[in-house]
């Protein structure tokens, strides 16, 4: 009987843990900020000769459902803040930490397990738009 009770408790603890663990391959609407943490590479499909950009995203200390980090592009570094909500991805970029210099608006690609995002990058000063593909570089699997 004691062995049965121990097994039952272990099973209950495992079920609780399973509910707290993010899905191994989340659907776009299941993506949370934690799935975005890590390194990403941005490519510009309309300009394949253009250098890629590298983004590093981490937990936002004040906004728990958001990320913050940096983007490195063309030798320039900028701060970024954003989130993923119901499959939609939004990132604001700031060169000076005061004003928004660009926006990244996209959608998590269905079937990518949250590791690919496609959308449009918009320069806040000129309005220039450029299609982007963000792909996860390592991180959670």
PDB file of N, CA and C in Angstrom, residues 22-23 26 54 65 67 78 88 92 94 117 122 134 139:
ATOM      1  N   UNK A  22       6.718  24.292 -20.956  1.00  0.00           N
ATOM      2  CA  UNK A  22       6.207  24.718 -22.251  1.00  0.00           C
ATOM      3  C   UNK A  22       6.210  23.561 -23.249  1.00  0.00           C
ATOM      4  N   UNK A  23       5.305  23.571 -24.215  1.00  0.00           N
ATOM      5  CA  UNK A  23       5.263  22.507 -25.209  1.00  0.00           C
ATOM      6  C   UNK A  23       6.598  22.402 -25.946  1.00  0.00           C
ATOM      7  N   UNK A  26       5.875  24.505 -29.649  1.00  0.00           N
ATOM      8  CA  UNK A  26       4.684  25.332 -29.466  1.00  0.00           C
ATOM      9  C   UNK A  26       4.102  25.823 -30.791  1.00  0.00           C
ATOM     10  N   UNK A  54      21.993  40.490 -36.224  1.00  0.00           N
ATOM     11  CA  UNK A  54      21.951  39.549 -35.109  1.00  0.00           C
ATOM     12  C   UNK A  54      21.194  40.185 -33.961  1.00  0.00           C
ATOM     13  N   UNK A  65       5.909  39.614 -19.658  1.00  0.00           N
ATOM     14  CA  UNK A  65       5.509  38.969 -20.909  1.00  0.00           C
ATOM     15  C   UNK A  65       6.231  39.553 -22.118  1.00  0.00           C
ATOM     16  N   UNK A  67      10.227  40.919 -23.976  1.00  0.00           N
ATOM     17  CA  UNK A  67      11.667  40.698 -24.068  1.00  0.00           C
ATOM     18  C   UNK A  67      12.362  42.036 -24.294  1.00  0.00           C
ATOM     19  N   UNK A  78      21.640  48.656 -31.544  1.00  0.00           N
ATOM     20  CA  UNK A  78      20.444  49.350 -31.055  1.00  0.00           C
ATOM     21  C   UNK A  78      19.763  48.497 -29.993  1.00  0.00           C
ATOM     22  N   UNK A  88       1.535  36.801 -33.119  1.00  0.00           N
ATOM     23  CA  UNK A  88       2.031  38.059 -33.680  1.00  0.00           C
ATOM     24  C   UNK A  88       3.289  38.487 -32.932  1.00  0.00           C
ATOM     25  N   UNK A  92      10.268  46.837 -31.000  1.00  0.00           N
ATOM     26  CA  UNK A  92      10.612  48.239 -31.228  1.00  0.00           C
ATOM     27  C   UNK A  92      12.112  48.389 -31.040  1.00  0.00           C
ATOM     28  N   UNK A  94      15.514  51.016 -30.856  1.00  0.00           N
ATOM     29  CA  UNK A  94      15.889  52.387 -30.514  1.00  0.00           C
ATOM     30  C   UNK A  94      17.404  52.547 -30.567  1.00  0.00           C
ATOM     31  N   UNK A 117      10.304  33.600 -37.645  1.00  0.00           N
ATOM     32  CA  UNK A 117       9.343  34.704 -37.662  1.00  0.00           C
ATOM     33  C   UNK A 117       9.554  35.460 -38.966  1.00  0.00           C
ATOM     34  N   UNK A 122      10.419  48.308 -40.432  1.00  0.00           N
ATOM     35  CA  UNK A 122      10.135  49.655 -40.924  1.00  0.00           C
ATOM     36  C   UNK A 122      11.036  50.660 -40.233  1.00  0.00           C
ATOM     37  N   UNK A 134      13.396  36.114 -39.368  1.00  0.00           N
ATOM     38  CA  UNK A 134      14.183  35.873 -38.152  1.00  0.00           C
ATOM     39  C   UNK A 134      14.240  34.374 -37.923  1.00  0.00           C
ATOM     40  N   UNK A 139      19.738  27.808 -28.501  1.00  0.00           N
ATOM     41  CA  UNK A 139      18.760  28.092 -27.452  1.00  0.00           C
ATOM     42  C   UNK A 139      17.949  26.864 -27.094  1.00  0.00           C
TER      43      UNK A 139
END
